[in-house]
Coordinates of C-alpha atoms in Angstrom, one line a residue:
M21 CA 24.1 22.7 9.4
D22 CA 20.4 22.7 10.4
R23 CA 17.8 22.9 7.5
P24 CA 15.9 26.0 7.6
A25 CA 12.2 25.1 9.0
A26 CA 9.6 24.5 6.8
T27 CA 7.3 27.3 5.2
N28 CA 3.8 25.6 4.9
P29 CA 4.3 22.5 7.8
A30 CA 1.8 20.3 8.6
T31 CA 0.1 21.0 11.9
A32 CA -1.3 18.8 14.7
R33 CA -5.4 19.7 13.3
E34 CA -4.6 19.8 9.2
I35 CA -3.1 15.6 10.3
I36 CA -6.5 15.4 12.0
L37 CA -9.1 17.0 9.6
E38 CA -7.2 14.6 6.8
V39 CA -8.0 11.9 8.4
V40 CA -11.2 12.6 8.9
R41 CA -12.3 13.7 5.6
N42 CA -9.7 10.5 3.8
M43 CA -13.0 8.9 6.2
R44 CA -16.0 10.6 4.9
E45 CA -13.4 9.7 1.0
G46 CA -14.0 5.7 2.1
L47 CA -17.2 4.9 3.1
E48 CA -19.6 2.5 1.2
P49 CA -23.0 2.2 1.2
L50 CA -24.4 -1.2 1.5
H51 CA -27.9 -1.7 1.6
Y52 CA -28.8 -1.5 5.8
S53 CA -26.0 0.1 5.9
T54 CA -22.1 2.2 4.8
L55 CA -18.8 0.7 6.4
A56 CA -16.6 2.8 7.1
P57 CA -12.5 2.6 7.0
A58 CA -11.4 1.5 10.4
I59 CA -7.5 1.2 9.4
Y60 CA -5.4 4.5 8.9
H61 CA -1.9 5.6 7.8
V62 CA -0.4 8.8 8.3
Y63 CA 3.1 9.5 6.0
L64 CA 4.0 12.6 7.2
H65 CA 8.0 14.6 5.9
A66 CA 10.5 13.9 8.0
D67 CA 10.7 17.9 9.5
D68 CA 6.5 17.3 10.6
M69 CA 7.7 14.3 11.9
E70 CA 10.4 15.3 14.1
R71 CA 8.7 18.5 15.5
L72 CA 5.0 16.6 16.0
R73 CA 7.4 13.6 17.0
G74 CA 6.0 13.9 21.0
I75 CA 2.2 14.5 20.9
V76 CA 1.7 11.8 17.9
P77 CA -0.1 9.4 20.7
R78 CA -2.7 12.8 21.5
I79 CA -3.1 13.2 17.5
V80 CA -4.3 10.1 17.1
E81 CA -6.4 10.0 20.7
E82 CA -8.4 13.3 19.1
A83 CA -8.4 11.8 15.8
S84 CA -10.0 9.6 16.9
R85 CA -12.7 11.4 18.9
A86 CA -13.0 13.6 15.6
L87 CA -13.9 10.5 13.6
D88 CA -16.4 9.1 16.4
A89 CA -18.0 12.7 15.9
E90 CA -18.3 12.9 12.5
L91 CA -20.1 9.8 11.8
E92 CA -22.4 10.8 15.2
S93 CA -22.9 14.4 12.7
L94 CA -23.0 12.6 8.9
N95 CA -25.9 10.3 10.9
R96 CA -27.8 12.8 12.3
A97 CA -31.3 12.9 10.8
S98 CA -32.2 16.5 9.1
L99 CA -35.3 17.6 10.5
A100 CA -37.5 16.2 8.1
E101 CA -36.2 13.0 8.9
R102 CA -37.6 13.2 12.5
L103 CA -41.0 14.5 10.9
K104 CA -40.8 12.1 8.8
L105 CA -41.6 14.4 6.4
A106 CA -38.9 12.6 4.2
R107 CA -37.3 8.9 4.1
R108 CA -33.6 9.0 4.9
G109 CA -31.1 8.1 2.0
E110 CA -28.8 6.8 3.1
P111 CA -27.7 3.7 5.0
K112 CA -26.1 5.0 8.7
I113 CA -23.0 4.4 9.1
D114 CA -21.6 1.6 11.5
R115 CA -19.0 2.5 13.5
P116 CA -15.9 -0.2 12.5
D117 CA -16.7 -3.1 15.9
G118 CA -12.8 -2.9 16.4
G119 CA -12.5 0.8 16.2
W120 CA -10.0 3.1 14.7
R121 CA -6.7 2.2 14.2
I122 CA -4.5 5.2 13.4
T123 CA -0.7 5.1 12.9
I124 CA 1.6 8.0 12.3
L125 CA 4.9 7.4 10.1
E126 CA 7.2 9.1 8.8
N127 CA 6.7 9.6 4.9
T128 CA 11.0 8.1 2.7
D129 CA 9.0 8.5 -0.6
D130 CA 12.2 11.3 -2.3
D131 CA 9.3 14.2 -2.8
A132 CA 8.2 14.1 0.0
E133 CA 7.9 18.2 1.6
P134 CA 7.4 19.2 4.7
G135 CA 3.6 19.9 4.5
D136 CA 2.6 17.5 2.9
I137 CA -0.5 14.7 4.6
A138 CA -0.8 11.8 3.0
V139 CA -3.5 9.1 4.2
Y140 CA -3.8 5.7 3.6
S141 CA -7.0 3.4 4.8
E142 CA -8.5 0.2 4.8
L143 CA -12.8 0.1 4.8
A144 CA -12.0 -3.4 7.4
L145 CA -9.2 -5.0 9.3
P146 CA -7.5 -8.1 7.3
A147 CA -7.5 -11.2 7.9
K148 CA -4.3 -11.5 9.4
P149 CA -2.1 -9.1 11.6
D150 CA 0.2 -8.0 8.6
F151 CA -0.7 -5.3 6.0
G152 CA -1.5 -5.8 2.4
A153 CA -2.0 -10.0 4.0
G154 CA -5.4 -10.1 3.5
A155 CA -7.8 -9.2 0.5
M156 CA -9.4 -6.3 0.9
T157 CA -12.4 -4.5 0.1
K158 CA -11.8 -0.8 -0.7
R159 CA -8.3 1.1 -0.6
I160 CA -8.8 5.0 -0.7
A161 CA -5.3 7.5 -0.1
T162 CA -6.5 11.2 0.3
R163 CA -3.7 13.8 0.3
R164 CA -3.0 17.3 1.1
L165 CA 0.1 19.3 -1.3
G166 CA 1.0 22.9 -0.5
G167 CA -2.6 23.7 0.1
G168 CA -4.6 21.8 -1.4
A169 CA -6.5 18.4 -1.7
Q170 CA -6.4 14.8 -3.8
T171 CA -8.8 11.5 -3.7
S172 CA -7.6 8.2 -5.7
Y173 CA -8.9 4.8 -5.0
D174 CA -6.0 2.5 -6.2
K175 CA -7.0 0.0 -9.6
A176 CA -4.5 -3.3 -10.4
P177 CA -1.4 -3.3 -12.0
A178 CA -1.6 -5.3 -15.9
V179 CA -0.2 -8.5 -14.8
L180 CA -1.4 -12.0 -15.0
P181 CA -3.8 -13.0 -12.0
D182 CA -4.2 -16.1 -10.8
P183 CA -5.2 -18.8 -13.1
P184 CA -8.6 -20.9 -12.6
T185 CA -9.1 -23.9 -10.5
E186 CA -10.3 -27.0 -11.7
V187 CA -14.0 -27.0 -11.9
S188 CA -15.7 -29.6 -11.1
I189 CA -19.6 -30.6 -12.1
V190 CA -22.3 -33.0 -10.9
L191 CA -23.8 -34.8 -14.3
P192 CA -27.1 -36.0 -14.3
G193 CA -27.4 -39.4 -12.0
G194 CA -25.2 -37.6 -9.3
V195 CA -21.5 -38.4 -11.6
Q196 CA -19.0 -35.4 -10.1
A197 CA -16.3 -34.9 -13.6
S198 CA -13.6 -32.6 -12.9
A199 CA -12.1 -30.4 -15.5
A200 CA -10.0 -27.9 -16.3
P201 CA -11.4 -24.0 -17.7
P202 CA -12.1 -23.7 -21.0
S203 CA -8.9 -21.0 -21.2
V204 CA -5.9 -20.8 -18.9
A205 CA -3.0 -18.9 -18.7
L206 CA -0.7 -20.3 -18.8
P207 CA 3.2 -19.5 -18.3
D208 CA 5.1 -17.0 -21.2
P209 CA 8.1 -20.2 -22.3
G210 CA 10.8 -17.5 -23.0
A211 CA 9.8 -16.0 -18.9
F212 CA 13.0 -16.7 -16.8
A213 CA 10.5 -16.6 -13.4
V214 CA 7.3 -15.6 -13.0
I215 CA 7.5 -13.7 -8.6
E216 CA 3.3 -14.4 -7.0
Y217 CA 2.3 -11.6 -5.1
E218 CA -0.5 -10.1 -2.4
D219 CA -0.9 -6.0 -2.9
A220 CA -4.0 -3.5 -2.2
G221 CA -4.9 -4.7 -5.6
G222 CA -5.3 -8.6 -4.6
R223 CA -3.0 -11.3 -5.6
K224 CA -1.5 -11.6 -8.8
R225 CA 1.6 -13.3 -11.1
F226 CA 4.5 -11.3 -12.4
Q227 CA 6.4 -12.7 -15.5
M228 CA 10.2 -11.5 -16.0
T229 CA 10.6 -11.4 -19.3
K230 CA 13.7 -9.9 -19.4
E231 CA 17.6 -10.0 -17.9
Q232 CA 16.6 -7.3 -15.0
I233 CA 13.5 -5.9 -14.0
V234 CA 13.1 -3.0 -11.5
V235 CA 10.7 -3.6 -9.0
G236 CA 8.7 -1.0 -6.2
R237 CA 5.2 1.8 -6.2
G238 CA 6.6 3.5 -9.1
G239 CA 5.7 7.3 -10.0
R240 CA 5.6 9.5 -12.6
D241 CA 10.1 10.2 -12.7
Y242 CA 10.2 5.9 -11.2
W243 CA 10.5 3.4 -14.0
T244 CA 9.1 -0.2 -12.6
D245 CA 8.5 -3.6 -14.3
L246 CA 6.6 -4.5 -11.5
K247 CA 4.6 -2.1 -9.8
L248 CA 2.8 -2.4 -6.2
E249 CA 0.1 -1.1 -4.8
T250 CA 1.0 -1.0 -0.5
L251 CA 2.3 1.4 1.6
P252 CA 4.8 4.3 1.3
D253 CA 6.9 2.1 2.6
V254 CA 7.9 0.1 -0.5
S255 CA 10.8 2.9 -1.7
R256 CA 8.9 4.1 -5.0
E257 CA 12.7 2.0 -6.5
H258 CA 12.8 -0.2 -3.9
F259 CA 15.5 -2.8 -6.1
R260 CA 16.5 -4.3 -9.4
L261 CA 16.7 -7.8 -10.1
R262 CA 18.8 -9.3 -12.4
R263 CA 19.7 -12.0 -14.0
D264 CA 23.1 -13.3 -14.9
P265 CA 23.0 -15.1 -18.4
A266 CA 25.3 -17.5 -18.2
S267 CA 24.8 -18.8 -15.1
G268 CA 21.4 -17.9 -14.9
Q269 CA 22.3 -17.2 -11.5
F270 CA 20.1 -14.6 -10.1
F271 CA 21.3 -11.1 -7.6
L272 CA 19.0 -8.4 -6.1
K273 CA 20.2 -5.0 -5.1
D274 CA 19.0 -3.8 -2.8
L275 CA 17.9 0.6 -3.4
S276 CA 15.1 0.9 -0.5
R277 CA 15.0 3.0 2.1
L278 CA 13.4 0.8 4.9
G279 CA 15.4 -2.6 3.7
T280 CA 14.8 -5.5 1.9
T281 CA 15.0 -9.4 3.2
I282 CA 15.4 -13.0 1.2
N283 CA 14.1 -15.4 3.3
G284 CA 14.0 -14.0 6.4
D285 CA 17.6 -12.9 5.9
P286 CA 19.1 -8.2 5.2
V287 CA 19.6 -7.3 2.3
P288 CA 22.7 -5.4 2.3
S289 CA 22.5 -2.0 0.5
S290 CA 23.4 -0.8 -2.0
I291 CA 23.2 2.7 -1.5
E292 CA 25.1 4.7 0.9
I293 CA 24.3 8.8 1.4
V294 CA 28.2 11.0 0.6
N295 CA 27.6 14.6 1.1
G296 CA 24.0 14.9 1.9
E297 CA 23.1 12.6 -2.7
K298 CA 22.9 9.0 -3.3
H299 CA 25.5 6.9 -4.0
D300 CA 25.2 3.1 -6.1
R301 CA 28.0 1.4 -4.8
N302 CA 26.2 -1.9 -7.4
V303 CA 26.4 -4.4 -4.5
E304 CA 24.4 -7.5 -4.8
T305 CA 23.1 -10.9 -3.0
P306 CA 22.4 -14.0 -4.8
V307 CA 19.0 -14.9 -5.4
P308 CA 18.0 -19.0 -4.2
D309 CA 16.3 -20.7 -7.2
K310 CA 13.4 -20.3 -4.6
A311 CA 13.0 -17.1 -2.5
R312 CA 10.5 -14.7 -0.5
I313 CA 11.0 -11.8 -1.2
G314 CA 10.5 -9.3 1.9
L315 CA 9.7 -5.6 1.4
A316 CA 10.3 -3.0 4.5
N317 CA 8.5 -6.3 5.6
V318 CA 4.8 -4.9 4.6
L319 CA 4.7 -7.1 1.2
F320 CA 6.3 -10.1 0.1
L321 CA 7.0 -11.5 -3.2
E322 CA 7.4 -15.2 -3.8
F323 CA 9.9 -15.6 -6.3
R324 CA 10.4 -18.8 -7.6
S325 CA 13.4 -19.6 -11.4
A326 CA 11.9 -21.5 -14.3
T327 CA 14.6 -23.6 -13.5
S328 CA 13.4 -24.6 -10.4

C-alpha cells in the first residue's frame, strides 16, 4: 500500500536556500580573506528524494549559482565603503579553488521525517579523494526541521588522542638527543582491543574494556560506546562488537542500513524487515585479531586485539 503524501515536503527551493544558509553559517574569517565551505552533503527523507530525484542535477546547478550570488552579495561593499567613508569590516570571501561540490542523498536515519533537510559541509577539500580521509578545519551541520532551522558545530568525543611521538632536542654543540614526552597515555592493561580511526573530529584511539560495545553515530535514543562524528550514511547504531570471554574471539553484528565491511569483505546484515518492522536475526561475523572495519564506505576503523 502506498504511503500517504508528506504534509510538509521539502521543496527544491528550500533545499537551495538551506545550502546557502549553511554556507553563511560556515564562513571562516582569516586575516586577509574569508573561507567558505566547499563541500556540501544534503540529506533528504526517502519520500522527498523519490519525488525530486529527476531534478537533482538541476537543483545542484542552481544551488551552485545561488552560492555564487550570495558570495557576490556578501562581498559587495556598502555605499560608505565605496565612498571611502568607512573601512571594510570583514575580509573578502574567497570562492573555493575547486568550485562548489554538492551531493544530494537519501537520509537513512530512522527518525528522519518528510520535509527534513540536513546539510553537512566542510571548509575545504579533504586531503584524499574519499570523504573523511583527511583532517577538516571545521564542519558545519544545518537542519530544517518542521519549518524551523538549527545549526551545530561538531565536537570531538571523549576518546584518547594519539600519544605524542619522541621529541628531538638539539643540545649546545650541535648534539642531538631524543627523549620520550614526560606524559604519554599508555594503553589500559585491562583493554581487550584498541580501535584507531579518523572522523570529523580528527585522529582518535578507543580502548575496548567491555566484552561488548556499540559503534555508530549515536543519538538521543541510541546508546553508543564508540560515538563517531561522520555522515548520516553511518547508522546511529551501526554495529556491535562482542568478545567471547572463553575463546577471546571477536564477533561483529551488522545493524546498519548501508553496510559494514571487514578487510574489504561485506558483512552479512543481522537485520531483516518483516511487515515494516526491524528484526535482529543475531547474525555475527568473526573478526580477525587485526582488521580494517569499514562503515558504509565513508569511515574506516583500524581494529587490533590485545593479543595481536
